[in-house]
Coordinates of C-alpha atoms in Angstrom, one line a residue:
Chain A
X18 CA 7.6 -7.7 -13.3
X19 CA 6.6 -8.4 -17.0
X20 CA 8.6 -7.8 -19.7
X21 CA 7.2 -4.9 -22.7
X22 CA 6.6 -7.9 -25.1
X23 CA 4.4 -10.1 -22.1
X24 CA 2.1 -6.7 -21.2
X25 CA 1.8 -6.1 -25.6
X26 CA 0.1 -9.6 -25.9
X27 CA -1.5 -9.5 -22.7
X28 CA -3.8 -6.4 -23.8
X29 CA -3.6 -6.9 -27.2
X30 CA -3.9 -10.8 -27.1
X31 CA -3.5 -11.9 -31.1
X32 CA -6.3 -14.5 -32.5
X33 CA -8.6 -14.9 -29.4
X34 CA -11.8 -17.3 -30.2
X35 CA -12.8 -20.1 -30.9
X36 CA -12.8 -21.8 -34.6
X37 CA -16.4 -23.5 -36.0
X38 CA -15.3 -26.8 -36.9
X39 CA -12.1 -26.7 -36.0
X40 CA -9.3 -29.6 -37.7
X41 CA -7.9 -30.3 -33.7
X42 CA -8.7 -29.2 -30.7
X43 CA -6.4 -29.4 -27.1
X44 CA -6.6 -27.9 -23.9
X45 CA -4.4 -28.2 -21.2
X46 CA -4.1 -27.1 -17.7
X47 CA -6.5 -27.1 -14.8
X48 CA -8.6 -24.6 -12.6
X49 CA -7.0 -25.4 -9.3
X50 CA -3.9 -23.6 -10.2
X51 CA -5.2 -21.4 -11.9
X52 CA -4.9 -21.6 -15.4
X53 CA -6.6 -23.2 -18.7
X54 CA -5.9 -23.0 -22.5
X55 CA -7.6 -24.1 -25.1
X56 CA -6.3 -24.4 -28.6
X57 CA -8.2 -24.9 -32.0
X58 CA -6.8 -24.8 -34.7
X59 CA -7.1 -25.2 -38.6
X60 CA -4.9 -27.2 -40.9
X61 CA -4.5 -27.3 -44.4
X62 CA -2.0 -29.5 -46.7
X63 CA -0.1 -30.2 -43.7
X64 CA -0.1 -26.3 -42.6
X65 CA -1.6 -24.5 -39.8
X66 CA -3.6 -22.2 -41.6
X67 CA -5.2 -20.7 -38.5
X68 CA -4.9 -21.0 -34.8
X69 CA -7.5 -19.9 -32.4
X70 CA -7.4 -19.2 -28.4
X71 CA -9.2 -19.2 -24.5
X72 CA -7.5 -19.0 -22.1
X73 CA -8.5 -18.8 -18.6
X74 CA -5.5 -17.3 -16.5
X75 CA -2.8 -14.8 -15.6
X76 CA -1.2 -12.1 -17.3
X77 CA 1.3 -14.6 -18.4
X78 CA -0.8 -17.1 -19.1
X79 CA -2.8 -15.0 -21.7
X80 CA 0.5 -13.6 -23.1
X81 CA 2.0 -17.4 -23.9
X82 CA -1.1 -18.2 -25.5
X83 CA -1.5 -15.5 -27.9
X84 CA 2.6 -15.5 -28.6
X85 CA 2.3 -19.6 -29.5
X86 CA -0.9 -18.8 -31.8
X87 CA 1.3 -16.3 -33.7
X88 CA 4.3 -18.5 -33.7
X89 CA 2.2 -21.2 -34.9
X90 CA 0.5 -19.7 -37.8
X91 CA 2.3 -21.3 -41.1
X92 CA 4.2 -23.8 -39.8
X93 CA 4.0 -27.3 -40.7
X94 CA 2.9 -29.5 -38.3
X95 CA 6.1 -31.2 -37.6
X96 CA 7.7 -27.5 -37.2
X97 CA 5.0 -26.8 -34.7
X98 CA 5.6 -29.6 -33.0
X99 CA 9.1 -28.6 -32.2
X100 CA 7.5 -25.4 -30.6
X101 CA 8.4 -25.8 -27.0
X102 CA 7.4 -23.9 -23.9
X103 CA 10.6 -22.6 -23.3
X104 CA 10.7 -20.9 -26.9
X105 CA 7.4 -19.1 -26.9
X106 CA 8.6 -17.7 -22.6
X107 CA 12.1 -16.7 -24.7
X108 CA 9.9 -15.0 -27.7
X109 CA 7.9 -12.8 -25.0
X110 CA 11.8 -11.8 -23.7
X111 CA 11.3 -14.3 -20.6
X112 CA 8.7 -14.8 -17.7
X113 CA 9.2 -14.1 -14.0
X114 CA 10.4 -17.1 -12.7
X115 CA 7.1 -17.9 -10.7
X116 CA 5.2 -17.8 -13.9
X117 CA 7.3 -20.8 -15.1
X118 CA 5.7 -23.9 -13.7
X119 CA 2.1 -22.8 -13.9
X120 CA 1.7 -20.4 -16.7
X121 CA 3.7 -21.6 -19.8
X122 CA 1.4 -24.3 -21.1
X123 CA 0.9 -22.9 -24.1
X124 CA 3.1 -24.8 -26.3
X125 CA 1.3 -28.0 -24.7
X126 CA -2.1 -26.8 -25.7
X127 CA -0.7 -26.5 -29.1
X128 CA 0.7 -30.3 -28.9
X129 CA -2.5 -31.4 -27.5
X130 CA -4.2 -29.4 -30.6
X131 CA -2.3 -31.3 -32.9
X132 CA -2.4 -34.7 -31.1
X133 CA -6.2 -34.5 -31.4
X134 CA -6.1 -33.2 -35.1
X135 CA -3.8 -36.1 -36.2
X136 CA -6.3 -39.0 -34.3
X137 CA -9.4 -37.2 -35.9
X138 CA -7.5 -37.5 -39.6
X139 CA -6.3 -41.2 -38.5
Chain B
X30 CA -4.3 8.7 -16.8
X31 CA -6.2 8.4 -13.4
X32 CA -4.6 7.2 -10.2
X33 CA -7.1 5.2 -7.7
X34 CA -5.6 3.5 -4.8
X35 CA -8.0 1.3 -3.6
X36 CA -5.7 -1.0 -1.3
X37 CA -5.6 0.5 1.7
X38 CA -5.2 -2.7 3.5
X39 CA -1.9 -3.2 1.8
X40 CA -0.3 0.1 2.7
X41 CA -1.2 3.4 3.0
X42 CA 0.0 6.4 2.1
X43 CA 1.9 8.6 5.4
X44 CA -0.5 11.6 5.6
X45 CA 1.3 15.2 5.7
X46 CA 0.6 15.6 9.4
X47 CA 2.2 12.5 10.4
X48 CA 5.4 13.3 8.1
X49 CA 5.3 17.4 8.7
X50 CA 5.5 15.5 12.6
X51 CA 8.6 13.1 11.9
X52 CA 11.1 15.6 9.7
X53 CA 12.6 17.1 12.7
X54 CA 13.3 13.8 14.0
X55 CA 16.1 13.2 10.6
X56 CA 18.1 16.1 11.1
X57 CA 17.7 18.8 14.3
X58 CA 16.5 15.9 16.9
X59 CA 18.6 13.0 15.7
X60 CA 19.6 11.6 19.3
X61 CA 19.3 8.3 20.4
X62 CA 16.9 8.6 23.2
X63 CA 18.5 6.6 25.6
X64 CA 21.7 9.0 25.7
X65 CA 21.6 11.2 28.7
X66 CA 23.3 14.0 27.3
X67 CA 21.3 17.2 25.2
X68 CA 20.7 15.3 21.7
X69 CA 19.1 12.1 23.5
X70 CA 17.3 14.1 26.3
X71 CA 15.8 16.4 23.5
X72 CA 14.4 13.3 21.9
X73 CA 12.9 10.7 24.6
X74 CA 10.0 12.8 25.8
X75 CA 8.8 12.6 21.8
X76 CA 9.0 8.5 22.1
X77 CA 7.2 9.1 25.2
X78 CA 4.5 11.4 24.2
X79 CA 4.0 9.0 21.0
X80 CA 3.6 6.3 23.4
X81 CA 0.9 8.0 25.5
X82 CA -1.2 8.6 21.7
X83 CA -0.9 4.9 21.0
X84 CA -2.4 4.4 24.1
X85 CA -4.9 7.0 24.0
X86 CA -6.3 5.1 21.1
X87 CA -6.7 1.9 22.1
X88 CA -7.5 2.4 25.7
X89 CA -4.9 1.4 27.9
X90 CA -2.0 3.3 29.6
X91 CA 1.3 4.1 28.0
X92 CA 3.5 1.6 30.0
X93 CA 1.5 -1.3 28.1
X94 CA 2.5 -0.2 24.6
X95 CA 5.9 -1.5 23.3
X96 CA 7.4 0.0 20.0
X97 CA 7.9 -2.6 17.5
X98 CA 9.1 -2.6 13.5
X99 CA 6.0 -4.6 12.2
X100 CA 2.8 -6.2 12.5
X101 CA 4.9 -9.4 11.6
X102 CA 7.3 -8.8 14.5
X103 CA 4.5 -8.4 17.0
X104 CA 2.5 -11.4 16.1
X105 CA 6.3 -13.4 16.8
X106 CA 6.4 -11.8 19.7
X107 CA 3.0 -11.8 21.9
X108 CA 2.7 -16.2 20.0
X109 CA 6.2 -17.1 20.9
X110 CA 7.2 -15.2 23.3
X111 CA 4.1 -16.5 25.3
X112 CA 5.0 -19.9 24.3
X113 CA 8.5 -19.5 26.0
X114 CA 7.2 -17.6 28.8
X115 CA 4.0 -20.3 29.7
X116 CA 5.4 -23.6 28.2
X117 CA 5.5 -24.8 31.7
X118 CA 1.8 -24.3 31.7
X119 CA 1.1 -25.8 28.8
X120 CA 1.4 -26.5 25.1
X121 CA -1.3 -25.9 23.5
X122 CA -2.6 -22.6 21.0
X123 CA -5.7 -22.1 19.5
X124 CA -5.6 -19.3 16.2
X125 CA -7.9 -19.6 13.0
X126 CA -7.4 -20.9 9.7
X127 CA -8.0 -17.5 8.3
X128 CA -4.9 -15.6 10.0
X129 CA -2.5 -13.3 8.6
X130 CA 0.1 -15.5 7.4
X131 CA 2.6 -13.7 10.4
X132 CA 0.2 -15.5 13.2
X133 CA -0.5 -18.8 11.1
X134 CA 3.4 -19.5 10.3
X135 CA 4.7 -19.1 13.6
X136 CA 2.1 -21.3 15.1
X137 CA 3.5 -23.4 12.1
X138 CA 7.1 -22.8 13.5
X139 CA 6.5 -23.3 16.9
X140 CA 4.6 -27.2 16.0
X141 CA 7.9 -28.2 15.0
X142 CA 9.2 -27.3 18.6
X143 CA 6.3 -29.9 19.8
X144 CA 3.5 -27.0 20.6
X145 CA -0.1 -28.2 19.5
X146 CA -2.1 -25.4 17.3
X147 CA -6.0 -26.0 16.6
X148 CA -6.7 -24.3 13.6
X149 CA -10.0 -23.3 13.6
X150 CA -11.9 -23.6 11.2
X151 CA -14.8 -20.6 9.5
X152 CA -18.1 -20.9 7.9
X153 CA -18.8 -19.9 4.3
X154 CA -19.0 -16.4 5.5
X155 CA -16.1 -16.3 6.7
X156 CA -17.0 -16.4 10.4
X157 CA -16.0 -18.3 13.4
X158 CA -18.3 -20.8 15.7
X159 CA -17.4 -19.4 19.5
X160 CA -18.6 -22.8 20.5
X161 CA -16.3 -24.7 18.6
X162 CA -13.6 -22.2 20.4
X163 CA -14.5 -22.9 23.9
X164 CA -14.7 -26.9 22.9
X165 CA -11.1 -26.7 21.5
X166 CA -10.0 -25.2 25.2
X167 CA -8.1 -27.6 27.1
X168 CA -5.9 -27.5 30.5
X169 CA -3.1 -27.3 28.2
X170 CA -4.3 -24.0 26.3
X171 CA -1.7 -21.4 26.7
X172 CA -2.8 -18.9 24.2
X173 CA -5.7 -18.2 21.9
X174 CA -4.9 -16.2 18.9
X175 CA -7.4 -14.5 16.5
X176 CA -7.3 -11.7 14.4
X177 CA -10.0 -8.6 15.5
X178 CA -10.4 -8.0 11.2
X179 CA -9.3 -10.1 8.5
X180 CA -7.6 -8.6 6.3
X181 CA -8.9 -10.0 2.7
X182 CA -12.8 -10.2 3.5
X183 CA -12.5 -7.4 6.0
X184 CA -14.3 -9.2 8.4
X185 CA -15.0 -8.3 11.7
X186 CA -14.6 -11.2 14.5
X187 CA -16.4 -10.7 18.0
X188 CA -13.3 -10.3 20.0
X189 CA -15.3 -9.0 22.9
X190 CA -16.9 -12.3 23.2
X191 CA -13.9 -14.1 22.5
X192 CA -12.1 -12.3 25.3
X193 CA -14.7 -13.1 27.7
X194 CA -14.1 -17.1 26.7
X195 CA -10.5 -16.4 27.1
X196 CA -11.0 -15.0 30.8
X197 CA -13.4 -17.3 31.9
X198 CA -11.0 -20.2 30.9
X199 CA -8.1 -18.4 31.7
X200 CA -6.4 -17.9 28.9
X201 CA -4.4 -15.5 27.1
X202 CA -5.7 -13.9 24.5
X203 CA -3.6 -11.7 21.6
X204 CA -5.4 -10.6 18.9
X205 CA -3.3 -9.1 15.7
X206 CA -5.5 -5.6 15.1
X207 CA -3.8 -4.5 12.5
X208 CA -6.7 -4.0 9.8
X209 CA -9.0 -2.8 12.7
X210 CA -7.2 -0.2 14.2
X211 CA -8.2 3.2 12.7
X212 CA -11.3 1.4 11.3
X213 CA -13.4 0.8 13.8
X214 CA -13.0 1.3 17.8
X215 CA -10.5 -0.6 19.3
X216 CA -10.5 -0.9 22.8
X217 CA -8.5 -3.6 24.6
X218 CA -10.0 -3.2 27.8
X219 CA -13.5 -3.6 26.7
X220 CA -11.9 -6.2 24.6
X221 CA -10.2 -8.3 27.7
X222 CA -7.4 -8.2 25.4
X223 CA -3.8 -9.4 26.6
X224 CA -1.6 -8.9 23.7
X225 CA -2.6 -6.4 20.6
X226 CA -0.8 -5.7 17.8
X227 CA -0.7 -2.8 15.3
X228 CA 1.2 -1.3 12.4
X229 CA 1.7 2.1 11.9
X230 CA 1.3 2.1 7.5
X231 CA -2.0 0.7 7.8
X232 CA -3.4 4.0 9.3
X233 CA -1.1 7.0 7.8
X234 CA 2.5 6.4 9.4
X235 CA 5.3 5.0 7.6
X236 CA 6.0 1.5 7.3
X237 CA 8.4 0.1 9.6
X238 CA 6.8 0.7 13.1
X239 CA 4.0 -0.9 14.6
X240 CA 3.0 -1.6 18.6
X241 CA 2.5 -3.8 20.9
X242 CA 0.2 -3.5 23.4
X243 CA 1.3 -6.1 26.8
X244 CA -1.2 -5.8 29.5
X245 CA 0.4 -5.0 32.8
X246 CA 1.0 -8.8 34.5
X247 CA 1.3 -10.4 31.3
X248 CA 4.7 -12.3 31.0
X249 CA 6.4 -12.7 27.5
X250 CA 9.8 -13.7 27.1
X251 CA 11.7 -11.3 24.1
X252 CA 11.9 -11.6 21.1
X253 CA 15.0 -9.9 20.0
X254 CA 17.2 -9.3 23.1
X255 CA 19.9 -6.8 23.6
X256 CA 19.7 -3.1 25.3
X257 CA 17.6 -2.0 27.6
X258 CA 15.1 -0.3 25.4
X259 CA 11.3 -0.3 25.9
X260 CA 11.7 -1.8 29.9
X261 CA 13.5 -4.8 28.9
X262 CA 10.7 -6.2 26.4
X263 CA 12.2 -5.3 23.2
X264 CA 16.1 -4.1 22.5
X265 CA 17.0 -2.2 19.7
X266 CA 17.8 1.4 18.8
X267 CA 14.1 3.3 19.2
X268 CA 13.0 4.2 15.0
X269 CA 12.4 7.9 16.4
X270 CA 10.9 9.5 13.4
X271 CA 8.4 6.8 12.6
X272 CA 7.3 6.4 16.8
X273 CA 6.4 9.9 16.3
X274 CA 5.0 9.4 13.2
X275 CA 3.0 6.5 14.7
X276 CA 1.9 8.4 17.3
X277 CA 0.2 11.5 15.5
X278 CA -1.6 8.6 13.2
X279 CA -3.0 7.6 16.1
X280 CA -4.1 10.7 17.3
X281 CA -5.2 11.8 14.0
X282 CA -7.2 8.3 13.5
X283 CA -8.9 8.3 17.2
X284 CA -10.6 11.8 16.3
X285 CA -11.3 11.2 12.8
X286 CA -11.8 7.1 13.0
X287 CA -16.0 7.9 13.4
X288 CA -16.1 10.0 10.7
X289 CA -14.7 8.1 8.0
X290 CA -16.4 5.2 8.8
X291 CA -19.4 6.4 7.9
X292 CA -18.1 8.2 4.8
X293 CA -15.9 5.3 3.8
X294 CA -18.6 2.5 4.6
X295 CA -21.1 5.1 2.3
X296 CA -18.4 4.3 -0.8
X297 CA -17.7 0.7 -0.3
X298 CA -21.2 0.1 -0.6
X299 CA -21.8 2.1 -3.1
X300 CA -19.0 0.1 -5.1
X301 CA -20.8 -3.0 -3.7
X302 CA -24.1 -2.2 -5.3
X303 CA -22.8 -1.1 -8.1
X304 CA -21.2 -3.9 -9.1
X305 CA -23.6 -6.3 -8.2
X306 CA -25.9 -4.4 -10.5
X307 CA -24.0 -4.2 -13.5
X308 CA -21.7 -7.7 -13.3
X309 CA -23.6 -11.1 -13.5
X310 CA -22.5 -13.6 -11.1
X311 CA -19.9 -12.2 -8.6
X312 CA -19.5 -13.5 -5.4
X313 CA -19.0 -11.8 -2.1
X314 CA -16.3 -13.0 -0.1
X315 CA -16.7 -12.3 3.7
X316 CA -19.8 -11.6 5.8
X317 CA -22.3 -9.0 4.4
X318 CA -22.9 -7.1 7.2
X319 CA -19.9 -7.6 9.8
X320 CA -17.2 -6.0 7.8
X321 CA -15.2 -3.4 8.2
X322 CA -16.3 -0.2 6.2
X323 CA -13.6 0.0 3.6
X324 CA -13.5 -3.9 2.6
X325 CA -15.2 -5.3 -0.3
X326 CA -14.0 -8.9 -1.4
X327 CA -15.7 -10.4 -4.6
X328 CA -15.1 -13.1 -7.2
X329 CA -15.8 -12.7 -10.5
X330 CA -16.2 -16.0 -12.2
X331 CA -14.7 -17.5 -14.8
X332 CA -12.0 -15.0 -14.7
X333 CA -8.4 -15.2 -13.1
X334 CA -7.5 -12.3 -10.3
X335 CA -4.0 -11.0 -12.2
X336 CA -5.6 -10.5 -15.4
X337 CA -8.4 -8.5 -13.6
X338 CA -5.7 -6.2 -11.8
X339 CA -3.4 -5.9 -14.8
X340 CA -6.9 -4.7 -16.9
X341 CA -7.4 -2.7 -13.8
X342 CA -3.9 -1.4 -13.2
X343 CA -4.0 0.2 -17.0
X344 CA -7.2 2.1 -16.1
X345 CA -4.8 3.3 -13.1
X346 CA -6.7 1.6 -10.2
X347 CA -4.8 -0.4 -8.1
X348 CA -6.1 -3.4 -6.0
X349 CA -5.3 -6.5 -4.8
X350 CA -7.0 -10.2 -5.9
X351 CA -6.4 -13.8 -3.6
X352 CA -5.4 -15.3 -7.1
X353 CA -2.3 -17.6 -6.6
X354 CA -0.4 -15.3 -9.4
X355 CA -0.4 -12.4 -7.5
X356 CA 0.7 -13.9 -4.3
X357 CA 3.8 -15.5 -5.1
X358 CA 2.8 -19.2 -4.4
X359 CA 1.0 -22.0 -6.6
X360 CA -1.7 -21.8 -3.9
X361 CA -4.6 -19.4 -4.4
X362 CA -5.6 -17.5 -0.8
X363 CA -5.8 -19.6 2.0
X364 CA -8.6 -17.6 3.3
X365 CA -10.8 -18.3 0.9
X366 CA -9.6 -21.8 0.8
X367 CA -11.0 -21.9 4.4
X368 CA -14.5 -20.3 3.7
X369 CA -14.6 -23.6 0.9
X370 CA -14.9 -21.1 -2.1
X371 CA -14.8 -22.5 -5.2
X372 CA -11.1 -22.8 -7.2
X373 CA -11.9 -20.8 -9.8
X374 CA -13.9 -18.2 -7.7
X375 CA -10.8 -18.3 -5.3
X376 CA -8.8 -17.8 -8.1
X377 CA -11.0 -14.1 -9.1
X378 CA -11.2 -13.2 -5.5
X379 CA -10.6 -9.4 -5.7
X380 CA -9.8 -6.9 -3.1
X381 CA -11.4 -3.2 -2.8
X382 CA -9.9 -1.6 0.2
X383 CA -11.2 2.0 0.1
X384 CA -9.1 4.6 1.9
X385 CA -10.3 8.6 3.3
X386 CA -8.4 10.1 0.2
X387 CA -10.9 8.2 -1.8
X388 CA -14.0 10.1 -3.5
X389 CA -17.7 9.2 -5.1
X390 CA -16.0 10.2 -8.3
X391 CA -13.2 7.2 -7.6
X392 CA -15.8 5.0 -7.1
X393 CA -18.1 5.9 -10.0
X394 CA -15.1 5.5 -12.4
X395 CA -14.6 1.9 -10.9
X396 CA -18.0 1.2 -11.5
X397 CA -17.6 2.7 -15.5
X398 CA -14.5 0.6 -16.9
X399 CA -15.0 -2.5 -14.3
X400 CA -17.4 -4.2 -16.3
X401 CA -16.1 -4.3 -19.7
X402 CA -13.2 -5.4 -18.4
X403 CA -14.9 -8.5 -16.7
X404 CA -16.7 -8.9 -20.1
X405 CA -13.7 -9.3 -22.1
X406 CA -12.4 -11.5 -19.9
X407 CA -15.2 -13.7 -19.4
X408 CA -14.9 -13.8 -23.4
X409 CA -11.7 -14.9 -23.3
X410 CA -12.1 -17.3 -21.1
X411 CA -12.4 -21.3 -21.5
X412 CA -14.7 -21.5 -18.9
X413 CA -17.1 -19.1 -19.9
X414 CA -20.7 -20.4 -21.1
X415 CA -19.1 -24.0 -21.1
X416 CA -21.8 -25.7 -19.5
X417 CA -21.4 -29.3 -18.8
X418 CA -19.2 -30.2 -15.4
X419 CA -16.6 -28.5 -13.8
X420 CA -13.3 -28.7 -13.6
X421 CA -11.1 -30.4 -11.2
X422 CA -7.8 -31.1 -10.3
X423 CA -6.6 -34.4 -9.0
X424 CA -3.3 -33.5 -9.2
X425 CA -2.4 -30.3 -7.3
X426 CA -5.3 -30.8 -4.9
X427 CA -4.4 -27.1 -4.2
X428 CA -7.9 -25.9 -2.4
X429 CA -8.0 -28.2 0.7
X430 CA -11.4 -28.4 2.0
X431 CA -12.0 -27.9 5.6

């Protein structure tokens, strides 16, 4: 049911941890359905430099988060903020369509990251 | 790589007996038993001797059983069928919150015709309050439903009791067996039993034929009408190979059923201990002693159920977990939902269901990649050594508490 790319990132998730003094930290989701992710992340000059994950969930949930912490790594911060769900589900060569709703929150922990990054800075 | 089944309450695999039984049945006795000429007549007394092994089994005589294609068709048949055939009685059932989802969405179905259901509810254990049953009896009770074994926790309900609450009110009383049969003993008469049902992959036949077992009085309109098959009570062209495949199963599990209780049972709790040994806070789901011998339910916190069985599925063991991702819904099991365990644990409920091909070795190799698994998880995980309060939802309000 899960594509090649999904099952590579969920047993070989990329950048799992947590960062010691991270720049922003989000996490998004909730235990009821099943699924929490956590983002930190570190910025320099207006680059993400580093971005750290737990995540608490499926097969696809796992997979989402390590694919946006890749996707994420470099970009600017207004590039990640154009990250959307829908891009990191189309990087992992899709999602079954049950996993949509409840498992692709990664993107949204990465906003949330950066929301809290920019009101720590502010 | 290593291949352990350990979901036998899922499917089973047909043993060679049972499909050594059924080949002829394709090919040199392909009749349709109700033909009168050569091909049928060479046929129908295998449908009947298959009937007299269900029987045999289950302790009743072989004009009570009725050949069905499913578990899922049978519980249809003994709730609405007894709904149709009583309604002048009455309109009220009484089932569980914990049944199969076969028995608990056609009581669903049939509230929208204007039938009352009372759920009942289960302790933390998973168990039933017979007092609460007999309270929940009223003039208008038609039909009490419960399940003889649940099929996540494996536990065992006291149907003989039940039964007797049934016939001293009475009432009729169908019970869906289908994780009990070839388990434990199964006897509908000590049972005071009206309506059974079975399925024939659960013990060793192939899927798509199961039984029904109607005691002699009992009146239940059809559920799917047509020919004259099976007296009147069920139409449709008799599956021949598989209700002769269902029939040696059920030879094969009344002399063996003792046997691999004891042996199963001894590997289940081996896997129990085991794991409780090694892995820090797990949680059993079910009742610790009344159980059936080849279930073990446990949560593992802070950990989601289809990361556990992907982990486990690469290590080539295959199980089952009440985690909303594996069953197709947003909802995690409603079973454990009912026995008020935690969301997250609900979420990690995992499912051992230990089958006769299964071995110490099996077990011991569980017990060697299992916990490292749960460790890298737990390390993954948000909730892991978070301390501070948990979690909750306002929103999806997924877990209703009882």
């Amino acid at each position: 049911m899960y594509t090649d790319k999904v099952m590579d990132h969920f047993s070989n998730p990329r950048n799992v941890g947590e960062i010691e003094n991270a720049d922003g930290v989000g996490e998004v989701g909730n235990a009821s359905c099943g699924d929490i992710m956590k983002i930190y992340l570190k910025v320099e000059n207006n680059i993400i430099k580093d971005v750290k994950f737990k995540t608490f969930g499926c097969g696809a949930a796992i997979a989402t988060s390590s694919m946006v912490t890749e996707m994420a790594i470099g970009k600017t911060i207004d590039e990640a903020l154009e990250l959307t769900n829908a891009a990191v589900a189309e990087a992992l060569d899709g999602l079954p369509p049950a996993k949509i709703h409840c498992s692709n929150l990664a993107a949204d922990a990465l906003h949330e990251a950066i929301k809290n990054y920019k009101e720590s800075k502010a | 790589m290593k291949r352990i089944y350990m979901d036998n309450n899922a499917t089973t695999a047909v043993r060679p007996e049972v499909l050594e039984a059924m080949l002829p049945y394709f090919r040199e006795h392909f009749g349709n038993p109700s033909s009168v000429h050569w091909a049928g007549r060479a046929v129908s007394p295998a449908v009947e001797k298959a009937r007299e092994q269900v029987a045999k089994l289950i302790n009743c005589s072989a004009a009570e059983i009725v050949f069905i294609s499913c578990g899922s068709e049978g519980d249809n048949h003994a709730i609405k069928g007894t709904a149709e055939s009583l309604k002048d009685k009455g309109n009220h059932i009484i089932t569980t919150t914990v049944e199969h989802p076969a028995v608990l969405h056609t009581c669903k179905a049939l509230e929208k015709q204007g039938f009352e259901v009372t759920y009942l509810p289960v302790d933390k254990d998973g168990m039933l309050d017979l007092d609460a049953l007999e309270k929940a009896i009223t003039d208008k009770t038609i039909l009490i439903s419960i399940m003889w074994a649940n099929n996540e926790t494996g536990n065992i309900f006291p149907v003989e009791q039940i039964g007797a609450i049934a016939k001293k009110h009475k009432v009729r009383f169908h019970t869906d067996a289908v994780q009990a049969v070839g388990k434990i003993p199964v006897d509908v008469q000590a049972a005071g039993v009206d309506l059974l049902v079975l399925s024939g992959h659960k013990i060793g036949a192939p899927k798509g034929v199961g039984a029904l077992y109607i005691r002699r009085g009992t009146k239940l309109t059809p559920l799917i009408h047509g020919g004259h098959q099976e007296r009147n009570r069920r139409a449709g062209t008799h599956n021949v190979p598989s209700i002769v495949g269902l029939g040696v199963a059920c030879e094969l599990a009344g002399a063996e059923q003792a046997e691999h209780y004891a042996r199963i049972k001894a590997l289940r709790d081996r896997l129990e201990k085991g794991i409780f040994d090694q892995v820090p806070e797990v949680k059993l789901n079910g009742h610790p002693e009344l159980r059936l011998p080849n279930t073990l339910n446990v949560s593992f916190a802070y950990i989601e159920g289809e990361s556990l069985l992907l982990n486990f599925d690469m290590k080539g063991i295959a199980a089952s977990s009440g985690s909303a991702c594996t069953s197709g819904s947003l909802e995690p099991s409603h079973v454990m939902g009912a026995m008020c365990v935690d969301v997250v644990l609900a979420h990690s409920s995992t499912r051992f269901s230990l089958g006769a091909d299964n071995t110490q070795e099996d077990v011991d190799y569980v017990l060697e990649v299992l916990p490292p698994i749960v460790q890298r998880l737990r390390e993954m995980s948000p909730l892991y050594n978070r301390g501070g309060k948990p979690l909750t939802c306002d929103e999806c309000q997924i877990v209703r508490r009882v």
